[in-house]
PDB file of C-alpha atoms in Angstrom:
ATOM      1  CA  MET A   1      28.857 -36.498 -12.962  1.00 48.00           C
ATOM      2  CA  ASN A   2      25.697 -36.056 -15.077  1.00 46.00           C
ATOM      3  CA  ILE A   3      24.277 -32.745 -16.328  1.00 42.00           C
ATOM      4  CA  ARG A   4      21.566 -32.621 -13.675  1.00 40.00           C
ATOM      5  CA  THR A   5      24.136 -33.076 -10.891  1.00 41.00           C
ATOM      6  CA  ILE A   6      26.347 -30.349 -12.354  1.00 38.00           C
ATOM      7  CA  ALA A   7      23.385 -27.948 -12.674  1.00 38.00           C
ATOM      8  CA  THR A   8      22.328 -28.617  -9.108  1.00 36.00           C
ATOM      9  CA  ALA A   9      25.865 -28.016  -7.847  1.00 40.00           C
ATOM     10  CA  LEU A  10      26.083 -24.736  -9.753  1.00 36.00           C
ATOM     11  CA  LEU A  11      22.726 -23.578  -8.386  1.00 35.00           C
ATOM     12  CA  LEU A  12      23.805 -24.398  -4.840  1.00 35.00           C
ATOM     13  CA  SER A  13      27.069 -22.543  -5.374  1.00 36.00           C
ATOM     14  CA  VAL A  14      25.290 -19.430  -6.645  1.00 33.00           C
ATOM     15  CA  THR A  15      22.748 -19.560  -3.811  1.00 34.00           C
ATOM     16  CA  THR A  16      25.486 -19.972  -1.206  1.00 37.00           C
ATOM     17  CA  PHE A  17      27.485 -17.109  -2.701  1.00 37.00           C
ATOM     18  CA  ALA A  18      24.429 -14.810  -2.780  1.00 38.00           C
ATOM     19  CA  SER A  19      23.495 -15.576   0.822  1.00 41.00           C
ATOM     20  CA  ALA A  20      27.058 -14.788   1.902  1.00 45.00           C
ATOM     21  CA  LEU A  21      26.903 -11.314   0.382  1.00 47.00           C
ATOM     22  CA  PRO A  22      25.958  -8.355   2.598  1.00 51.00           C
ATOM     23  CA  ALA A  23      22.269  -7.394   2.261  1.00 49.00           C
ATOM     24  CA  TRP A  24      23.034  -4.259   0.283  1.00 45.00           C
ATOM     25  CA  ALA A  25      24.954  -6.228  -2.360  1.00 51.00           C
ATOM     26  CA  GLN A  26      22.049  -8.549  -3.237  1.00 78.00           C
ATOM     27  CA  ALA A  27      19.035  -7.704  -5.383  1.00 93.00           C
ATOM     28  CA  PHE A  28      17.482  -4.481  -4.147  1.00 97.00           C
ATOM     29  CA  GLN A  29      14.203  -5.298  -2.363  1.00 98.00           C
ATOM     30  CA  VAL A  30      11.264  -2.902  -2.692  1.00 98.00           C
ATOM     31  CA  GLY A  31       8.600  -3.880  -0.173  1.00 98.00           C
ATOM     32  CA  VAL A  32       5.126  -2.676  -1.155  1.00 98.00           C
ATOM     33  CA  LEU A  33       2.185  -2.759   1.247  1.00 96.00           C
ATOM     34  CA  PRO A  34      -0.359  -5.435   0.203  1.00 94.00           C
ATOM     35  CA  ASN A  35      -3.269  -3.000  -0.098  1.00 90.00           C
ATOM     36  CA  LEU A  36      -4.036  -4.419  -3.541  1.00 88.00           C
ATOM     37  CA  SER A  37      -3.944  -7.919  -4.953  1.00 89.00           C
ATOM     38  CA  PRO A  38      -0.478  -9.211  -5.939  1.00 91.00           C
ATOM     39  CA  ARG A  39      -1.366  -9.175  -9.657  1.00 90.00           C
ATOM     40  CA  VAL A  40      -2.138  -5.434  -9.464  1.00 92.00           C
ATOM     41  CA  LEU A  41       0.866  -4.562  -7.295  1.00 95.00           C
ATOM     42  CA  LEU A  42       3.329  -6.263  -9.622  1.00 96.00           C
ATOM     43  CA  THR A  43       1.795  -4.534 -12.651  1.00 96.00           C
ATOM     44  CA  ASN A  44       1.604  -1.114 -11.025  1.00 97.00           C
ATOM     45  CA  TYR A  45       5.136  -1.103  -9.615  1.00 98.00           C
ATOM     46  CA  ARG A  46       6.947  -2.496 -12.654  1.00 98.00           C
ATOM     47  CA  PRO A  47       7.827   1.048 -13.889  1.00 98.00           C
ATOM     48  CA  LEU A  48       9.350   1.924 -10.500  1.00 98.00           C
ATOM     49  CA  ARG A  49      11.257  -1.365 -10.468  1.00 98.00           C
ATOM     50  CA  ASP A  50      12.718  -0.727 -13.917  1.00 98.00           C
ATOM     51  CA  HIS A  51      13.600   2.882 -13.094  1.00 98.00           C
ATOM     52  CA  LEU A  52      15.389   1.985  -9.863  1.00 98.00           C
ATOM     53  CA  SER A  53      17.214  -0.903 -11.501  1.00 98.00           C
ATOM     54  CA  ALA A  54      18.657   1.438 -14.133  1.00 98.00           C
ATOM     55  CA  ALA A  55      19.427   4.217 -11.640  1.00 98.00           C
ATOM     56  CA  LEU A  56      21.094   1.959  -9.054  1.00 97.00           C
ATOM     57  CA  GLY A  57      22.766  -0.378 -11.555  1.00 96.00           C
ATOM     58  CA  MET A  58      21.488  -3.557  -9.936  1.00 97.00           C
ATOM     59  CA  PRO A  59      18.542  -5.964 -10.032  1.00 97.00           C
ATOM     60  CA  VAL A  60      15.435  -4.712  -8.224  1.00 98.00           C
ATOM     61  CA  GLU A  61      12.631  -6.928  -6.956  1.00 98.00           C
ATOM     62  CA  ILE A  62       9.109  -5.914  -5.961  1.00 98.00           C
ATOM     63  CA  THR A  63       7.916  -7.931  -2.991  1.00 97.00           C
ATOM     64  CA  THR A  64       5.021  -7.806  -0.541  1.00 97.00           C
ATOM     65  CA  ALA A  65       3.466  -9.821   2.291  1.00 96.00           C
ATOM     66  CA  PRO A  66       0.225 -11.726   2.908  1.00 94.00           C
ATOM     67  CA  ASP A  67      -1.242  -9.010   5.166  1.00 92.00           C
ATOM     68  CA  PHE A  68      -0.569  -5.630   6.767  1.00 93.00           C
ATOM     69  CA  ARG A  69       0.706  -7.028  10.080  1.00 94.00           C
ATOM     70  CA  THR A  70       3.236  -9.292   8.385  1.00 96.00           C
ATOM     71  CA  PHE A  71       4.364  -6.494   6.099  1.00 97.00           C
ATOM     72  CA  GLN A  72       4.882  -4.143   9.042  1.00 96.00           C
ATOM     73  CA  SER A  73       6.812  -6.801  10.919  1.00 97.00           C
ATOM     74  CA  ARG A  74       9.070  -7.432   7.928  1.00 97.00           C
ATOM     75  CA  SER A  75       9.594  -3.707   7.437  1.00 97.00           C
ATOM     76  CA  LEU A  76      10.662  -3.239  11.045  1.00 96.00           C
ATOM     77  CA  ALA A  77      12.943  -6.289  10.760  1.00 95.00           C
ATOM     78  CA  GLY A  78      14.821  -4.631   7.891  1.00 95.00           C
ATOM     79  CA  GLU A  79      13.826  -7.103   5.178  1.00 96.00           C
ATOM     80  CA  TYR A  80      13.274  -4.390   2.563  1.00 98.00           C
ATOM     81  CA  ASP A  81      15.688  -1.815   1.174  1.00 98.00           C
ATOM     82  CA  LEU A  82      12.833   0.515   0.232  1.00 98.00           C
ATOM     83  CA  VAL A  83       9.474   0.431   2.001  1.00 98.00           C
ATOM     84  CA  VAL A  84       6.399   1.776   0.203  1.00 98.00           C
ATOM     85  CA  THR A  85       3.544   1.830   2.661  1.00 97.00           C
ATOM     86  CA  ALA A  86       0.441   3.567   3.989  1.00 95.00           C
ATOM     87  CA  ALA A  87       1.115   6.820   5.797  1.00 96.00           C
ATOM     88  CA  ASN A  88       0.124   5.604   9.273  1.00 95.00           C
ATOM     89  CA  LEU A  89       2.187   2.404   8.982  1.00 96.00           C
ATOM     90  CA  GLY A  90       5.148   4.288   7.545  1.00 97.00           C
ATOM     91  CA  ARG A  91       5.060   6.809  10.367  1.00 97.00           C
ATOM     92  CA  LEU A  92       5.098   3.985  12.920  1.00 95.00           C
ATOM     93  CA  ALA A  93       7.997   2.347  11.087  1.00 96.00           C
ATOM     94  CA  GLN A  94       9.858   5.649  11.356  1.00 96.00           C
ATOM     95  CA  LEU A  95       8.994   6.284  15.005  1.00 95.00           C
ATOM     96  CA  ASP A  96       9.173   2.739  16.371  1.00 92.00           C
ATOM     97  CA  GLY A  97      11.577   1.045  13.986  1.00 94.00           C
ATOM     98  CA  GLY A  98      14.005   3.839  13.160  1.00 95.00           C
ATOM     99  CA  LEU A  99      13.433   3.640   9.403  1.00 97.00           C
ATOM    100  CA  THR A 100      14.477   6.750   7.482  1.00 97.00           C
ATOM    101  CA  LEU A 101      11.638   8.697   5.892  1.00 98.00           C
ATOM    102  CA  ILE A 102      12.612   9.706   2.356  1.00 98.00           C
ATOM    103  CA  ALA A 103       9.481  11.222   0.824  1.00 98.00           C
ATOM    104  CA  GLY A 104       5.813  10.653   0.062  1.00 98.00           C
ATOM    105  CA  PHE A 105       3.626  10.177  -2.971  1.00 98.00           C
ATOM    106  CA  GLU A 106       1.206  12.875  -4.084  1.00 97.00           C
ATOM    107  CA  PRO A 107      -1.590  13.818  -4.533  1.00 96.00           C
ATOM    108  CA  PRO A 108      -3.602  12.909  -1.414  1.00 95.00           C
ATOM    109  CA  ILE A 109      -5.681   9.726  -1.608  1.00 94.00           C
ATOM    110  CA  PRO A 110      -9.455  10.149  -2.054  1.00 95.00           C
ATOM    111  CA  ALA A 111     -11.297   8.002   0.501  1.00 95.00           C
ATOM    112  CA  LEU A 112     -14.583   6.808  -0.972  1.00 96.00           C
ATOM    113  CA  LEU A 113     -17.882   5.235  -0.049  1.00 96.00           C
ATOM    114  CA  VAL A 114     -18.882   3.018  -2.947  1.00 96.00           C
ATOM    115  CA  THR A 115     -22.247   1.448  -3.655  1.00 96.00           C
ATOM    116  CA  LEU A 116     -23.876  -0.824  -6.224  1.00 94.00           C
ATOM    117  CA  LYS A 117     -25.472   1.000  -9.165  1.00 94.00           C
ATOM    118  CA  ALA A 118     -28.355  -1.454  -9.329  1.00 92.00           C
ATOM    119  CA  ALA A 119     -29.221  -0.927  -5.639  1.00 91.00           C
ATOM    120  CA  PRO A 120     -27.605   2.375  -4.657  1.00 93.00           C
ATOM    121  CA  ALA A 121     -27.379   3.587  -1.068  1.00 94.00           C
ATOM    122  CA  SER A 122     -28.421   7.227  -0.846  1.00 92.00           C
ATOM    123  CA  SER A 123     -26.738   8.001   2.499  1.00 95.00           C
ATOM    124  CA  VAL A 124     -24.681   6.444   5.273  1.00 96.00           C
ATOM    125  CA  ASP A 125     -27.935   5.658   7.097  1.00 96.00           C
ATOM    126  CA  ALA A 126     -28.203   2.694   4.712  1.00 96.00           C
ATOM    127  CA  LEU A 127     -25.618   1.033   6.984  1.00 96.00           C
ATOM    128  CA  ARG A 128     -27.917   0.837  10.006  1.00 96.00           C
ATOM    129  CA  GLY A 129     -28.456  -2.788  10.878  1.00 96.00           C
ATOM    130  CA  LYS A 130     -26.351  -3.873   7.909  1.00 96.00           C
ATOM    131  CA  ALA A 131     -22.698  -4.223   6.946  1.00 95.00           C
ATOM    132  CA  LEU A 132     -19.849  -2.079   5.658  1.00 96.00           C
ATOM    133  CA  ALA A 133     -17.163  -3.712   3.528  1.00 95.00           C
ATOM    134  CA  VAL A 134     -13.603  -2.553   4.227  1.00 93.00           C
ATOM    135  CA  ALA A 135     -10.211  -3.992   3.345  1.00 87.00           C
ATOM    136  CA  ASN A 136      -7.478  -4.227   5.986  1.00 83.00           C
ATOM    137  CA  PRO A 137      -8.371  -3.040   9.516  1.00 83.00           C
ATOM    138  CA  GLN A 138      -4.923  -1.455   9.954  1.00 85.00           C
ATOM    139  CA  SER A 139      -5.319   0.847   6.951  1.00 88.00           C
ATOM    140  CA  MET A 140      -5.484   4.597   7.468  1.00 91.00           C
ATOM    141  CA  LEU A 141      -8.651   4.652   5.406  1.00 92.00           C
ATOM    142  CA  ALA A 142     -10.398   2.193   7.735  1.00 91.00           C
ATOM    143  CA  LEU A 143      -9.382   4.065  10.895  1.00 91.00           C
ATOM    144  CA  VAL A 144     -10.280   7.518   9.568  1.00 93.00           C
ATOM    145  CA  GLY A 145     -13.467   6.180   7.985  1.00 94.00           C
ATOM    146  CA  LYS A 146     -14.779   4.587  11.180  1.00 93.00           C
ATOM    147  CA  ASN A 147     -14.144   7.847  13.054  1.00 93.00           C
ATOM    148  CA  TRP A 148     -15.935   9.772  10.298  1.00 95.00           C
ATOM    149  CA  LEU A 149     -18.972   7.497  10.578  1.00 96.00           C
ATOM    150  CA  ARG A 150     -18.942   7.786  14.387  1.00 96.00           C
ATOM    151  CA  GLU A 151     -19.188  11.559  14.042  1.00 96.00           C
ATOM    152  CA  ARG A 152     -22.375  10.944  12.034  1.00 96.00           C
ATOM    153  CA  GLY A 153     -23.936   8.781  14.684  1.00 97.00           C
ATOM    154  CA  LEU A 154     -22.906   5.364  13.371  1.00 97.00           C
ATOM    155  CA  SER A 155     -20.699   3.158  15.538  1.00 96.00           C
ATOM    156  CA  ALA A 156     -19.146  -0.086  14.310  1.00 94.00           C
ATOM    157  CA  GLY A 157     -20.502  -3.101  16.146  1.00 94.00           C
ATOM    158  CA  ALA A 158     -23.555  -1.206  17.421  1.00 96.00           C
ATOM    159  CA  ASP A 159     -25.147   0.390  14.372  1.00 97.00           C
ATOM    160  CA  TYR A 160     -23.464  -1.666  11.654  1.00 96.00           C
ATOM    161  CA  GLU A 161     -21.105  -4.588  11.248  1.00 95.00           C
ATOM    162  CA  VAL A 162     -17.786  -4.463   9.422  1.00 94.00           C
ATOM    163  CA  VAL A 163     -16.945  -7.103   6.813  1.00 93.00           C
ATOM    164  CA  TRP A 164     -13.165  -7.224   6.436  1.00 89.00           C
ATOM    165  CA  THR A 165     -11.870  -8.271   3.015  1.00 86.00           C
ATOM    166  CA  ARG A 166      -8.400  -9.049   1.677  1.00 77.00           C
ATOM    167  CA  ASN A 167      -8.235  -6.806  -1.377  1.00 76.00           C
ATOM    168  CA  GLU A 168     -10.093  -4.785  -3.996  1.00 79.00           C
ATOM    169  CA  ASP A 169     -11.554  -7.847  -5.717  1.00 79.00           C
ATOM    170  CA  SER A 170     -13.089  -9.020  -2.450  1.00 84.00           C
ATOM    171  CA  LEU A 171     -14.537  -5.561  -1.770  1.00 87.00           C
ATOM    172  CA  ALA A 172     -16.291  -5.643  -5.122  1.00 87.00           C
ATOM    173  CA  GLN A 173     -17.593  -9.154  -4.498  1.00 88.00           C
ATOM    174  CA  VAL A 174     -19.201  -8.124  -1.203  1.00 91.00           C
ATOM    175  CA  LEU A 175     -20.995  -5.247  -2.925  1.00 90.00           C
ATOM    176  CA  THR A 176     -22.135  -7.181  -5.975  1.00 89.00           C
ATOM    177  CA  SER A 177     -23.363 -10.075  -3.811  1.00 90.00           C
ATOM    178  CA  GLY A 178     -25.633  -7.716  -1.888  1.00 89.00           C
ATOM    179  CA  SER A 179     -23.955  -8.582   1.431  1.00 89.00           C
ATOM    180  CA  ALA A 180     -23.317  -4.894   2.194  1.00 94.00           C
ATOM    181  CA  PRO A 181     -24.894  -1.663   0.872  1.00 96.00           C
ATOM    182  CA  LEU A 182     -21.608   0.250   1.047  1.00 96.00           C
ATOM    183  CA  ALA A 183     -17.887  -0.385   0.781  1.00 95.00           C
ATOM    184  CA  MET A 184     -15.168   1.937   1.996  1.00 95.00           C
ATOM    185  CA  MET A 185     -12.197   2.039  -0.364  1.00 93.00           C
ATOM    186  CA  SER A 186      -9.499   4.292  -1.750  1.00 92.00           C
ATOM    187  CA  ALA A 187      -9.545   5.653  -5.265  1.00 92.00           C
ATOM    188  CA  GLY A 188      -6.636   3.322  -6.004  1.00 89.00           C
ATOM    189  CA  GLU A 189      -8.596   0.277  -4.878  1.00 90.00           C
ATOM    190  CA  LEU A 190     -11.542   1.329  -7.043  1.00 92.00           C
ATOM    191  CA  ARG A 191      -9.219   1.894 -10.007  1.00 90.00           C
ATOM    192  CA  ALA A 192      -7.732  -1.583  -9.592  1.00 88.00           C
ATOM    193  CA  ILE A 193     -11.066  -3.417  -9.764  1.00 90.00           C
ATOM    194  CA  ARG A 194     -11.550  -5.167 -13.075  1.00 88.00           C
ATOM    195  CA  PRO A 195     -13.477  -2.892 -15.509  1.00 91.00           C
ATOM    196  CA  GLU A 196     -16.346  -5.320 -16.043  1.00 92.00           C
ATOM    197  CA  ILE A 197     -16.997  -5.273 -12.285  1.00 90.00           C
ATOM    198  CA  ALA A 198     -16.153  -1.618 -11.629  1.00 91.00           C
ATOM    199  CA  GLU A 199     -18.783  -0.494 -14.137  1.00 93.00           C
ATOM    200  CA  ARG A 200     -21.418  -1.933 -11.799  1.00 93.00           C
ATOM    201  CA  LEU A 201     -20.298   0.342  -8.949  1.00 95.00           C
ATOM    202  CA  SER A 202     -20.697   4.042  -8.233  1.00 95.00           C
ATOM    203  CA  VAL A 203     -19.189   6.492  -5.736  1.00 96.00           C
ATOM    204  CA  MET A 204     -21.723   7.715  -3.199  1.00 96.00           C
ATOM    205  CA  ASP A 205     -19.370  10.062  -1.343  1.00 95.00           C
ATOM    206  CA  GLU A 206     -15.747  11.127  -0.970  1.00 96.00           C
ATOM    207  CA  PHE A 207     -15.421  11.491   2.790  1.00 95.00           C
ATOM    208  CA  ALA A 208     -11.736  12.416   3.104  1.00 94.00           C
ATOM    209  CA  LYS A 209      -8.453  13.060   1.355  1.00 94.00           C
ATOM    210  CA  LEU A 210      -5.713  11.108   3.100  1.00 95.00           C
ATOM    211  CA  PRO A 211      -1.926  11.573   3.069  1.00 95.00           C
ATOM    212  CA  ASN A 212      -0.555   9.315   0.349  1.00 96.00           C
ATOM    213  CA  PHE A 213       1.936   6.470   0.764  1.00 97.00           C
ATOM    214  CA  LEU A 214       5.316   7.109   2.367  1.00 98.00           C
ATOM    215  CA  LEU A 215       8.677   5.900   1.075  1.00 98.00           C
ATOM    216  CA  LEU A 216      11.264   4.904   3.658  1.00 98.00           C
ATOM    217  CA  GLN A 217      14.777   3.490   3.573  1.00 98.00           C
ATOM    218  CA  GLY A 218      14.191   0.112   5.122  1.00 95.00           C
ATOM    219  CA  ARG A 219      17.669  -1.017   6.098  1.00 90.00           C
ATOM    220  CA  ALA A 220      21.231   0.209   6.294  1.00 92.00           C
ATOM    221  CA  MET A 221      23.079   0.705   3.032  1.00 94.00           C
ATOM    222  CA  PRO A 222      26.204   2.555   1.913  1.00 94.00           C
ATOM    223  CA  ALA A 223      25.783   6.328   2.006  1.00 96.00           C
ATOM    224  CA  GLU A 224      26.339   6.605  -1.742  1.00 96.00           C
ATOM    225  CA  ARG A 225      23.567   4.106  -2.443  1.00 96.00           C
ATOM    226  CA  ALA A 226      21.187   5.849  -0.047  1.00 97.00           C
ATOM    227  CA  ALA A 227      21.845   9.151  -1.802  1.00 98.00           C
ATOM    228  CA  ALA A 228      21.396   7.533  -5.221  1.00 98.00           C
ATOM    229  CA  LEU A 229      18.116   5.985  -4.077  1.00 98.00           C
ATOM    230  CA  LYS A 230      16.712   9.319  -2.913  1.00 98.00           C
ATOM    231  CA  ALA A 231      17.822  11.058  -6.108  1.00 98.00           C
ATOM    232  CA  ALA A 232      16.285   8.308  -8.249  1.00 98.00           C
ATOM    233  CA  LEU A 233      12.974   8.505  -6.409  1.00 98.00           C
ATOM    234  CA  MET A 234      12.733  12.279  -6.671  1.00 98.00           C
ATOM    235  CA  ALA A 235      13.522  12.151 -10.405  1.00 98.00           C
ATOM    236  CA  PHE A 236      11.128   9.277 -11.143  1.00 98.00           C
ATOM    237  CA  PRO A 237       7.845  11.188 -11.795  1.00 98.00           C
ATOM    238  CA  ALA A 238       9.366  13.222 -14.646  1.00 98.00           C
ATOM    239  CA  THR A 239      10.586  10.153 -16.558  1.00 98.00           C
ATOM    240  CA  ASP A 240       8.709   8.104 -19.159  1.00 98.00           C
ATOM    241  CA  LEU A 241       8.474   5.253 -16.654  1.00 98.00           C
ATOM    242  CA  GLY A 242       7.211   7.708 -14.054  1.00 98.00           C
ATOM    243  CA  ARG A 243       4.465   8.875 -16.383  1.00 98.00           C
ATOM    244  CA  GLU A 244       3.505   5.245 -16.965  1.00 98.00           C
ATOM    245  CA  PHE A 245       3.364   4.823 -13.185  1.00 98.00           C
ATOM    246  CA  THR A 246       1.014   7.823 -13.005  1.00 97.00           C
ATOM    247  CA  THR A 247      -1.326   6.206 -15.515  1.00 96.00           C
ATOM    248  CA  LEU A 248      -1.372   2.969 -13.531  1.00 95.00           C
ATOM    249  CA  THR A 249      -1.631   4.385 -10.010  1.00 95.00           C
ATOM    250  CA  GLY A 250      -2.686   8.027 -10.108  1.00 94.00           C
ATOM    251  CA  VAL A 251       0.541   9.033  -8.327  1.00 97.00           C
ATOM    252  CA  ARG A 252       1.725  12.269  -9.929  1.00 96.00           C
ATOM    253  CA  GLY A 253       4.647  13.280  -7.749  1.00 97.00           C
ATOM    254  CA  ILE A 254       7.128  12.416  -5.018  1.00 98.00           C
ATOM    255  CA  ARG A 255       7.963  15.139  -2.514  1.00 97.00           C
ATOM    256  CA  PRO A 256       9.118  15.708   1.068  1.00 96.00           C
ATOM    257  CA  VAL A 257       6.310  15.016   3.529  1.00 96.00           C
ATOM    258  CA  PRO A 258       4.767  18.266   4.849  1.00 93.00           C
ATOM    259  CA  GLU A 259       4.505  18.763   8.598  1.00 93.00           C
ATOM    260  CA  ARG A 260       0.718  19.095   8.334  1.00 92.00           C
ATOM    261  CA  ASP A 261       0.539  15.562   6.888  1.00 93.00           C
ATOM    262  CA  LEU A 262       2.615  14.204   9.761  1.00 93.00           C
ATOM    263  CA  GLU A 263       0.241  15.885  12.227  1.00 92.00           C
ATOM    264  CA  THR A 264      -2.745  14.249  10.517  1.00 91.00           C
ATOM    265  CA  ILE A 265      -1.023  10.860  10.577  1.00 94.00           C
ATOM    266  CA  ASP A 266       0.019  11.241  14.210  1.00 94.00           C
ATOM    267  CA  SER A 267      -3.623  11.696  15.216  1.00 90.00           C
ATOM    268  CA  ILE A 268      -4.187   7.957  14.580  1.00 91.00           C
ATOM    269  CA  THR A 269      -0.790   6.453  15.458  1.00 92.00           C
ATOM    270  CA  ALA A 270      -2.001   5.142  18.834  1.00 92.00           C
ATOM    271  CA  GLU A 271      -5.031   3.493  17.212  1.00 91.00           C
ATOM    272  CA  THR A 272      -2.802   2.041  14.501  1.00 93.00           C
ATOM    273  CA  ARG A 273      -0.488   0.484  17.104  1.00 92.00           C
ATOM    274  CA  GLN A 274      -3.506  -1.090  18.762  1.00 89.00           C
ATOM    275  CA  GLN A 275      -4.748  -2.556  15.486  1.00 87.00           C
ATOM    276  CA  LEU A 276      -1.324  -4.070  14.782  1.00 90.00           C
ATOM    277  CA  ARG A 277      -1.260  -6.078  18.045  1.00 85.00           C
TER     278      ARG A 277
END
């Protein structure tokens, strides 16, 4: 038997052994909503990965999905041990999928209208007859933002068109190409845009502060591990890795989710369900 055959046999043996283990005994899977490009997500969540790996005493992997619908489906199917997701999607995962809500990030997320410095929009009226760039139609920002514009006399499809993009890089491209006078994005999306592109953009307005991401236990695990996970998450912000995470993401704390936040989220749960169909 040659070396290649032996190596292949060993790999198959390890793979077979790993697949035979219960889910909780394999590498711990942290599923993160694909609100940013994969390159940014993997960079931003490395400190959390390293912290959880040390706290739980096992390998931890950061994983995501190609889009919001797929991510929600995988979350509800129990593919992740820890789910890190937008507040409206996390609430639905709790209500419809039975996932256990652990806590939420803080502070609230600034929801922004961003324009091009070289051709700035002075008000939302710049959208009339033109386009608004937004990432991910199922995002809380998109749903709250469209309602906010409707209250100001601008209805999607009638007064302006919506250009849906995949991530923060695409949002910036729509603005810099002149295809839309305004983009709707979170402060995190703006922060993640490459500096040489971000310097060409400016914030026209902050139209809302949204409940930050929720953290949920995604699938069954031993009670001791569930308790260790919660303790590790609550301790994370005060660690060196937690402070690095703050620098990368703007997240400064992890705390129980206040009832007022749940009420805000619940106001768009029906619309979120509709968008996920």
